[in-house]
Tab-separated table of C-alpha atoms and ligand atoms in Angstrom:
chain	number	residue	atom	x	y	z
A	1	MET	CA	35.154	-42.522	-5.738
A	2	SER	CA	32.393	-40.684	-3.633
A	3	ASP	CA	31.576	-44.255	-1.837
A	4	VAL	CA	35.029	-44.292	-0.190
A	5	LEU	CA	34.605	-41.462	1.962
A	6	ALA	CA	30.112	-42.419	2.851
A	7	ALA	CA	31.612	-45.473	4.179
A	8	SER	CA	34.556	-44.272	6.099
A	9	ARG	CA	34.564	-43.813	9.718
A	10	THR	CA	37.540	-42.171	10.917
A	11	ILE	CA	39.251	-40.035	8.049
A	12	VAL	CA	42.476	-37.647	8.120
A	13	VAL	CA	43.187	-35.044	5.940
A	14	LYS	CA	46.401	-33.947	5.254
A	15	VAL	CA	46.411	-30.362	4.134
A	16	GLY	CA	49.819	-28.857	2.351
A	17	SER	CA	51.170	-25.906	2.338
A	18	ALA	CA	50.647	-24.601	-0.952
A	19	LEU	CA	46.849	-24.791	-0.176
A	20	LEU	CA	46.159	-22.609	2.781
A	21	VAL	CA	48.823	-20.046	2.263
A	22	ASP	CA	49.360	-18.183	-0.889
A	23	SER	CA	52.296	-18.559	-2.956
A	24	CYS	CA	53.602	-14.810	-3.683
A	25	GLY	CA	52.704	-12.717	-0.458
A	26	GLY	CA	52.525	-15.682	1.924
A	27	ASN	CA	49.103	-14.768	3.816
A	28	LEU	CA	46.573	-17.295	5.021
A	29	ARG	CA	43.901	-17.578	2.074
A	30	ARG	CA	40.929	-17.610	5.288
A	31	ASP	CA	38.551	-18.093	2.410
A	32	TRP	CA	39.571	-21.441	1.576
A	33	LEU	CA	39.789	-22.311	5.332
A	34	THR	CA	35.960	-21.703	6.136
A	35	SER	CA	35.525	-23.177	3.115
A	36	LEU	CA	37.695	-26.444	3.893
A	37	SER	CA	36.180	-25.596	8.279
A	38	ALA	CA	32.350	-26.493	6.468
A	39	ASP	CA	33.220	-29.755	4.649
A	40	ILE	CA	34.335	-30.887	7.373
A	41	ALA	CA	31.190	-30.589	9.353
A	42	ALA	CA	29.421	-31.960	6.831
A	43	LEU	CA	31.532	-35.078	7.563
A	44	ARG	CA	31.269	-34.499	11.638
A	45	ARG	CA	27.265	-34.202	11.214
A	46	GLU	CA	27.570	-38.309	9.102
A	47	GLY	CA	28.593	-39.147	12.105
A	48	LYS	CA	32.589	-39.747	10.701
A	49	GLN	CA	36.053	-38.777	13.445
A	50	VAL	CA	37.846	-36.162	10.738
A	51	LEU	CA	42.025	-35.656	12.281
A	52	LEU	CA	43.525	-33.127	9.490
A	53	VAL	CA	47.428	-32.933	9.814
A	54	SER	CA	47.955	-29.588	8.129
A	55	SER	CA	51.297	-28.047	6.846
A	56	GLY	CA	52.025	-24.053	6.911
A	57	ALA	CA	53.980	-23.759	9.699
A	58	ILE	CA	56.909	-22.857	7.887
A	59	ALA	CA	55.488	-20.913	5.412
A	60	LEU	CA	53.545	-18.642	7.495
A	61	GLY	CA	56.513	-18.069	9.576
A	62	ARG	CA	58.790	-16.881	7.472
A	63	ARG	CA	56.447	-14.386	6.493
A	64	ALA	CA	56.336	-12.855	9.751
A	65	LEU	CA	60.134	-13.329	10.357
A	66	ASN	CA	60.377	-11.298	7.267
A	67	LEU	CA	63.421	-14.154	6.278
A	68	LYS	CA	63.993	-13.955	3.162
A	69	ASN	CA	62.985	-16.083	0.201
A	70	GLY	CA	64.681	-19.024	-1.230
A	71	ALA	CA	66.417	-22.010	1.054
A	72	LEU	CA	66.039	-22.092	5.147
A	73	ARG	CA	69.010	-23.233	6.694
A	74	LEU	CA	67.301	-25.452	9.339
A	75	GLU	CA	67.735	-23.319	12.022
A	76	GLU	CA	66.119	-20.694	9.747
A	77	SER	CA	62.821	-23.435	8.517
A	78	GLN	CA	62.604	-23.927	12.682
A	79	ALA	CA	62.415	-20.583	13.672
A	80	ALA	CA	59.875	-19.990	11.198
A	81	ALA	CA	58.124	-23.342	12.246
A	82	ALA	CA	57.541	-21.985	15.266
A	83	ALA	CA	56.166	-17.917	14.667
A	84	GLY	CA	53.648	-19.987	11.765
A	85	GLN	CA	52.901	-22.989	14.420
A	86	VAL	CA	50.687	-20.294	16.743
A	87	ARG	CA	49.689	-18.445	13.664
A	88	LEU	CA	48.102	-21.297	12.050
A	89	ALA	CA	46.550	-23.386	14.874
A	90	GLU	CA	45.247	-19.470	16.281
A	91	ALA	CA	43.845	-20.135	11.996
A	92	TYR	CA	41.809	-22.625	12.285
A	93	ALA	CA	40.562	-22.517	16.037
A	94	ASP	CA	38.860	-19.586	14.839
A	95	ILE	CA	37.529	-20.941	11.830
A	96	LEU	CA	36.317	-23.982	13.520
A	97	LYS	CA	34.732	-22.373	16.516
A	98	GLY	CA	32.958	-20.645	13.222
A	99	GLU	CA	31.533	-24.251	12.739
A	100	ASN	CA	31.333	-25.213	16.266
A	101	ILE	CA	34.036	-26.924	16.603
A	102	VAL	CA	36.922	-26.616	19.114
A	103	ALA	CA	40.580	-27.625	17.820
A	104	ALA	CA	42.652	-28.797	19.077
A	105	GLN	CA	46.219	-28.351	18.032
A	106	VAL	CA	48.806	-31.972	17.978
A	107	LEU	CA	52.351	-31.396	17.577
A	108	LEU	CA	54.729	-34.822	16.682
A	109	THR	CA	58.097	-36.251	15.970
A	110	LEU	CA	58.727	-39.476	14.072
A	111	GLY	CA	59.169	-40.843	17.077
A	112	ASP	CA	56.153	-40.515	18.974
A	113	THR	CA	54.640	-42.669	15.985
A	114	GLU	CA	57.095	-45.568	16.550
A	115	GLU	CA	57.704	-45.957	19.573
A	116	ARG	CA	55.622	-47.669	21.515
A	117	ARG	CA	54.614	-46.763	24.600
A	118	ARG	CA	54.553	-42.597	22.866
A	119	TYR	CA	52.476	-43.864	20.403
A	120	LEU	CA	49.751	-45.285	22.860
A	121	ASN	CA	49.698	-42.284	24.668
A	122	ALA	CA	49.341	-40.157	21.307
A	123	ARG	CA	46.600	-42.161	19.993
A	124	ALA	CA	45.438	-42.698	23.813
A	125	THR	CA	45.283	-38.469	23.087
A	126	LEU	CA	44.295	-38.048	19.344
A	127	LYS	CA	41.046	-40.452	20.520
A	128	THR	CA	39.868	-38.659	23.758
A	129	LEU	CA	39.615	-35.411	21.628
A	130	MET	CA	37.573	-36.583	19.234
A	131	ALA	CA	35.099	-38.283	21.505
A	132	LEU	CA	34.895	-35.173	23.218
A	133	GLY	CA	33.605	-33.252	19.551
A	134	SER	CA	36.722	-31.908	19.139
A	135	VAL	CA	39.210	-32.206	15.730
A	136	PRO	CA	43.199	-32.717	16.133
A	137	VAL	CA	45.381	-30.764	13.547
A	138	ILE	CA	48.225	-31.632	13.520
A	139	ASN	CA	51.583	-30.433	12.265
A	140	GLU	CA	55.505	-32.458	12.897
A	141	ASN	CA	57.063	-31.059	15.982
A	142	ASP	CA	59.380	-28.796	13.165
A	143	THR	CA	61.165	-27.035	16.039
A	144	VAL	CA	62.321	-29.757	18.242
A	145	ALA	CA	63.025	-32.674	15.569
A	146	THR	CA	66.796	-33.337	13.705
A	147	ALA	CA	67.083	-34.894	10.594
A	148	GLU	CA	67.194	-38.334	12.646
A	149	ILE	CA	63.927	-37.664	14.260
A	150	ARG	CA	61.901	-35.862	11.564
A	151	PHE	CA	59.234	-36.984	9.165
A	152	GLY	CA	60.612	-34.613	7.179
A	153	ASP	CA	57.124	-34.396	4.766
A	154	ASN	CA	53.836	-34.187	6.218
A	155	ASP	CA	52.593	-36.714	3.491
A	156	ARG	CA	54.295	-39.093	5.271
A	157	LEU	CA	53.164	-38.058	8.911
A	158	ALA	CA	49.132	-38.093	7.217
A	159	ALA	CA	49.642	-41.581	7.214
A	160	ARG	CA	51.264	-42.613	10.285
A	161	VAL	CA	48.940	-40.915	11.906
A	162	ALA	CA	46.595	-42.720	9.295
A	163	SER	CA	48.069	-45.783	10.643
A	164	MET	CA	48.007	-45.415	14.394
A	165	MET	CA	45.051	-44.463	14.203
A	166	GLU	CA	43.250	-46.939	12.084
A	167	ALA	CA	41.927	-44.273	9.629
A	168	ASP	CA	39.285	-45.253	6.850
A	169	CYS	CA	40.319	-42.902	4.651
A	170	LEU	CA	43.553	-40.406	4.733
A	171	VAL	CA	42.844	-37.480	1.580
A	172	LEU	CA	46.095	-36.160	1.073
A	173	LEU	CA	44.855	-32.474	-0.043
A	174	SER	CA	47.547	-30.532	-2.596
A	175	ASP	CA	48.363	-28.739	-5.549
A	176	VAL	CA	48.078	-31.947	-8.299
A	177	ASP	CA	45.194	-33.965	-8.830
A	178	GLY	CA	46.096	-37.121	-8.900
A	179	LEU	CA	49.172	-39.300	-10.335
A	180	TYR	CA	49.365	-39.358	-13.705
A	181	SER	CA	51.424	-42.001	-15.850
A	182	ALA	CA	54.509	-39.215	-16.681
A	183	ASP	CA	54.806	-35.805	-15.259
A	184	PRO	CA	52.782	-33.919	-16.684
A	185	THR	CA	53.949	-30.284	-16.165
A	186	ARG	CA	57.035	-31.748	-18.609
A	187	ASP	CA	55.271	-34.391	-20.891
A	188	PRO	CA	51.540	-33.218	-22.752
A	189	GLU	CA	51.019	-37.435	-23.429
A	190	ALA	CA	50.798	-37.943	-19.646
A	191	ARG	CA	48.150	-39.782	-18.411
A	192	HIS	CA	45.928	-39.351	-14.636
A	193	ILE	CA	45.255	-42.772	-13.792
A	194	PRO	CA	42.132	-42.652	-11.570
A	195	GLU	CA	42.528	-45.260	-9.393
A	196	VAL	CA	46.362	-48.058	-8.146
A	197	GLU	CA	44.698	-51.490	-6.870
A	198	ALA	CA	48.376	-52.471	-5.548
A	199	ILE	CA	51.416	-49.614	-5.629
A	200	THR	CA	53.781	-51.894	-7.759
A	201	PRO	CA	57.553	-50.225	-9.238
A	202	ALA	CA	55.572	-49.169	-12.596
A	203	ILE	CA	53.435	-46.920	-9.862
A	204	GLU	CA	56.240	-45.746	-8.235
A	205	ALA	CA	58.245	-45.059	-11.548
A	206	MET	CA	55.375	-42.830	-12.230
A	207	ALA	CA	56.213	-40.766	-9.271
A	208	GLY	CA	58.696	-37.748	-10.463
A	209	GLY	CA	59.843	-34.276	-7.698
A	210	SER	CA	57.852	-32.019	-6.011
A	211	VAL	CA	56.742	-28.989	-8.233
A	212	SER	CA	55.130	-26.178	-6.167
A	213	GLY	CA	58.295	-24.915	-4.008
A	214	LEU	CA	56.089	-24.154	-0.147
A	215	GLY	CA	56.342	-27.438	1.223
A	216	HIS	CA	58.495	-30.776	0.480
A	217	GLY	CA	55.603	-33.378	-0.812
A	218	GLY	CA	56.208	-34.170	-3.705
A	219	MET	CA	54.342	-37.411	-5.917
A	220	ALA	CA	57.115	-39.064	-4.331
A	221	SER	CA	56.505	-38.518	-0.197
A	222	LYS	CA	52.866	-38.261	-1.656
A	223	LEU	CA	53.372	-42.143	-3.020
A	224	ILE	CA	55.119	-43.328	0.849
A	225	ALA	CA	52.878	-41.900	2.214
A	226	ALA	CA	50.386	-43.996	0.297
A	227	LYS	CA	52.612	-47.060	0.644
A	228	ILE	CA	51.819	-46.555	4.413
A	229	ALA	CA	48.754	-46.435	4.879
A	230	THR	CA	47.205	-48.488	2.436
A	231	GLY	CA	49.762	-51.357	3.827
A	232	ALA	CA	47.496	-50.208	7.180
A	233	GLY	CA	44.395	-50.966	6.141
A	234	CYS	CA	43.780	-47.675	4.809
A	235	GLU	CA	42.315	-45.915	1.374
A	236	VAL	CA	44.055	-42.648	0.223
A	237	ILE	CA	42.872	-40.011	-1.766
A	238	ILE	CA	45.060	-37.832	-3.668
A	239	ALA	CA	43.388	-34.514	-4.797
A	240	LYS	CA	43.641	-31.077	-5.741
A	241	GLY	CA	42.813	-29.025	-2.819
A	242	LYS	CA	42.506	-25.950	-4.129
A	243	THR	CA	39.547	-24.429	-5.165
A	244	PHE	CA	36.536	-23.551	-2.290
A	245	HIS	CA	35.100	-27.310	-1.019
A	246	PRO	CA	38.638	-29.450	-1.647
A	247	ILE	CA	36.517	-32.791	0.405
A	248	ALA	CA	33.331	-31.583	-1.249
A	249	ALA	CA	34.464	-32.326	-4.827
A	250	VAL	CA	36.368	-35.363	-4.277
A	251	ARG	CA	33.157	-36.501	-2.826
A	252	SER	CA	31.642	-35.048	-6.156
A	253	ASP	CA	33.796	-36.703	-7.869
A	254	ALA	CA	36.815	-35.004	-8.825
A	255	ARG	CA	39.724	-35.784	-10.397
A	256	SER	CA	42.076	-37.236	-8.511
A	257	THR	CA	43.725	-40.641	-7.493
A	258	ARG	CA	42.289	-43.609	-5.405
A	259	PHE	CA	45.000	-46.325	-3.785
A	260	LYS	CA	42.924	-49.202	-2.479
A	261	ALA	CA	43.967	-49.988	0.890
A	262	SER	CA	45.989	-53.571	0.738
A	263	THR	CA	44.713	-55.050	3.292
A	264	THR	CA	42.030	-54.512	7.031
A	265	SER	CA	43.649	-52.082	9.515
A	266	ALA	CA	42.381	-55.169	12.375
A	267	ALA	CA	44.577	-57.077	10.073
A	268	ALA	CA	47.254	-55.001	9.904
A	269	ARG	CA	46.988	-54.306	13.120
A	270	LYS	CA	47.041	-58.119	14.298
A	271	ARG	CA	50.027	-58.181	11.749
A	272	TRP	CA	51.795	-55.712	14.166
A	273	ILE	CA	51.371	-57.212	17.540
A	274	ALA	CA	52.343	-59.781	16.011
A	275	GLY	CA	55.252	-59.564	14.477
A	276	VAL	CA	56.458	-56.956	14.964
A	277	LEU	CA	56.759	-55.742	19.060
A	278	LYS	CA	58.507	-57.816	21.723
A	279	PRO	CA	56.782	-60.107	24.208
A	280	GLN	CA	57.370	-59.274	27.771
A	281	GLY	CA	56.249	-61.361	28.946
A	282	THR	CA	54.164	-64.736	29.364
A	283	LEU	CA	50.481	-65.695	30.135
A	284	VAL	CA	49.919	-69.669	30.912
A	285	ILE	CA	46.114	-70.619	30.125
A	286	ASP	CA	43.685	-72.894	31.016
A	287	ALA	CA	41.991	-75.363	27.860
A	288	GLY	CA	38.701	-73.353	28.837
A	289	ALA	CA	40.477	-70.163	27.145
A	290	VAL	CA	42.241	-72.009	25.026
A	291	GLN	CA	39.101	-72.763	23.265
A	292	ALA	CA	37.011	-69.608	23.392
A	293	LEU	CA	40.596	-68.059	21.807
A	294	ALA	CA	40.298	-69.520	18.293
A	295	LEU	CA	36.975	-69.139	18.908
A	296	GLY	CA	37.704	-65.675	17.871
A	297	LYS	CA	36.755	-64.738	22.145
A	298	SER	CA	39.275	-62.207	24.066
A	299	LEU	CA	41.259	-63.857	26.781
A	300	LEU	CA	39.261	-63.089	30.592
A	301	PRO	CA	41.244	-63.246	33.815
A	302	ALA	CA	39.681	-65.882	35.000
A	303	GLY	CA	41.543	-68.400	32.099
A	304	ILE	CA	45.147	-67.511	33.572
A	305	ARG	CA	46.737	-70.001	35.213
A	306	GLN	CA	49.728	-67.768	35.272
A	307	VAL	CA	51.836	-64.916	35.119
A	308	ASP	CA	55.628	-64.643	33.794
A	309	GLY	CA	57.752	-62.059	33.236
A	310	ARG	CA	57.385	-58.373	34.031
A	311	PHE	CA	55.265	-56.165	31.893
A	312	ASP	CA	53.418	-52.513	32.047
A	313	ARG	CA	50.288	-52.448	30.930
A	314	GLY	CA	50.257	-52.345	26.659
A	315	ASP	CA	52.926	-54.339	26.265
A	316	ALA	CA	53.117	-57.154	24.058
A	317	VAL	CA	53.099	-60.781	25.865
A	318	VAL	CA	53.040	-65.076	24.252
A	319	VAL	CA	49.489	-66.819	25.632
A	320	ARG	CA	50.603	-70.332	26.018
A	321	ASP	CA	49.076	-73.389	26.674
A	322	GLY	CA	49.553	-74.881	29.669
A	323	GLU	CA	51.732	-77.476	27.444
A	324	GLY	CA	54.145	-74.220	26.629
A	325	ARG	CA	52.631	-74.370	23.576
A	326	GLU	CA	52.722	-70.560	22.048
A	327	ILE	CA	48.626	-69.680	20.988
A	328	ALA	CA	48.353	-65.984	20.800
A	329	ARG	CA	49.923	-63.020	20.652
A	330	GLY	CA	48.625	-59.895	22.044
A	331	LEU	CA	48.222	-56.697	24.137
A	332	ALA	CA	47.886	-56.850	28.034
A	333	ALA	CA	45.503	-54.484	29.240
A	334	TYR	CA	47.142	-54.714	32.992
A	335	GLY	CA	51.190	-55.280	33.988
A	336	ALA	CA	52.309	-57.971	35.146
A	337	ALA	CA	51.818	-57.674	38.786
A	338	ASP	CA	48.131	-56.491	38.614
A	339	ALA	CA	47.475	-59.703	35.783
A	340	GLU	CA	48.913	-62.123	38.780
A	341	ARG	CA	46.274	-60.834	41.256
A	342	ILE	CA	43.681	-60.679	39.137
A	343	ALA	CA	44.726	-64.299	37.450
A	344	GLY	CA	41.856	-67.199	37.640
A	345	LYS	CA	39.683	-64.014	38.328
A	346	ARG	CA	36.106	-63.263	36.982
A	347	SER	CA	35.906	-60.172	35.895
A	348	LEU	CA	33.226	-58.663	38.115
A	349	GLU	CA	35.733	-58.852	41.111
A	350	ILE	CA	39.046	-57.323	39.488
A	351	GLU	CA	37.971	-53.660	41.078
A	352	ALA	CA	37.764	-55.280	44.346
A	353	ILE	CA	40.897	-56.736	44.179
A	354	LEU	CA	42.811	-53.698	43.008
A	355	GLY	CA	40.802	-50.657	43.338
A	356	TYR	CA	40.431	-49.495	40.171
A	357	ARG	CA	37.732	-50.458	37.776
A	358	GLY	CA	39.544	-51.326	34.729
A	359	ARG	CA	39.036	-53.379	31.627
A	360	ASP	CA	37.004	-56.747	32.164
A	361	GLU	CA	39.259	-58.392	29.800
A	362	MET	CA	43.084	-59.435	30.318
A	363	ILE	CA	43.707	-58.751	26.438
A	364	HIS	CA	40.488	-57.178	24.211
A	365	ARG	CA	40.581	-59.281	20.934
A	366	ASP	CA	40.809	-56.486	18.792
A	367	ASP	CA	44.785	-56.763	20.424
A	368	LEU	CA	45.010	-60.933	20.114
A	369	ALA	CA	46.364	-62.554	17.667
A	370	LEU	CA	45.913	-65.934	17.446
A	371	THR	CA	49.751	-66.721	16.129
A	372	GLY	CA	49.913	-70.835	17.168
A	373	LEU	CA	46.272	-72.113	16.862
A	374	ALA	CA	45.174	-72.362	12.481
A	375	ASP	CA	48.174	-75.483	12.837
A	376	ARG	CA	46.933	-77.862	14.900
B	1	LIG	N1	55.713	-29.278	9.143
B	1	LIG	C1	56.024	-28.192	7.795
B	1	LIG	C2	55.241	-26.666	7.800
B	1	LIG	O1	53.977	-27.098	8.575
B	1	LIG	C3	55.561	-29.014	6.346
B	1	LIG	C4	56.487	-29.675	6.421
B	1	LIG	C5	55.667	-30.313	4.044
B	1	LIG	O2	54.931	-29.390	3.631
B	1	LIG	O3	54.994	-31.632	3.748
B	1	LIG	O4	55.456	-26.007	7.569
């Protein structure tokens, strides 16, 4: 198991409410958080990028606001989230500071990971934070989220973050040590499953409801999260997080379930570019550029003959050859107006023409899916 984390560059760790907040008093488990923070610092010393997705706002806030036990009305949980989030962020900032790490709070709603422009923006901010050495601490923006725009549970939020950031591994820390063939609290015959190759209907049938009562995610929501993440090329580990140093425990083979990625993140991203996004324009390229793309290279402005359509930077465009045949689809690094000005020009000239230094490529090869070359 340890090799999954050792081989990962970008890791998302999801922390459930039941770990952060003790179930009787509703107090923050500071010592536990300090041990998690030491584990995160250790990962970072190995050169890995870490993002945290943390629950606990509602659990902390309900105590701060003296809300009664039991189910809360939607407005009450949103109020609790507001009061709790500030305490949660403060605790992370304070404890991560002990490891010389700057915590940065990021609150997301479903739309931020679905709508492309917001998605690109959130992704760029998270990447910048990590490049600056900070650890993003992400939660759902519960206070503004209505039923339609909610993730509803942080397992799913963590999976979306993992796929958005092309993470290699998502660790779901909760109060269960993985997937069982049946609900282990009810069935003494339930077997622990250490590794899942593919999330088949038989695997899905094994998941029961939530047992912790504090957060929202049960095994069913963890499986949904595992499906999203593995389909985006990210390995998933479900592990029990209650003990101190939960990540170190996973690495030294504490019981957990590993879900293998069903694709690579690069392939998943290309599928998304080729199949999900609606192209907003067309770039017509010359024969030399067609050859370069066939060799897996980026599309440079020099190879562009014609620019059609109205698209912004980051929009999907179709790439066609001089005879109108589709060659590829990709994300344009320049909007249509700028693309027109640099079409046919060498990358070195971009700055002089546009007055700013953008990317050397019109479409970087990571953002390019060859949709029409294979069948020639
Ligand atoms: N966003 C919620 C909170 O911070 C938790 C949702 C969940 O546990 O899945 O309290």
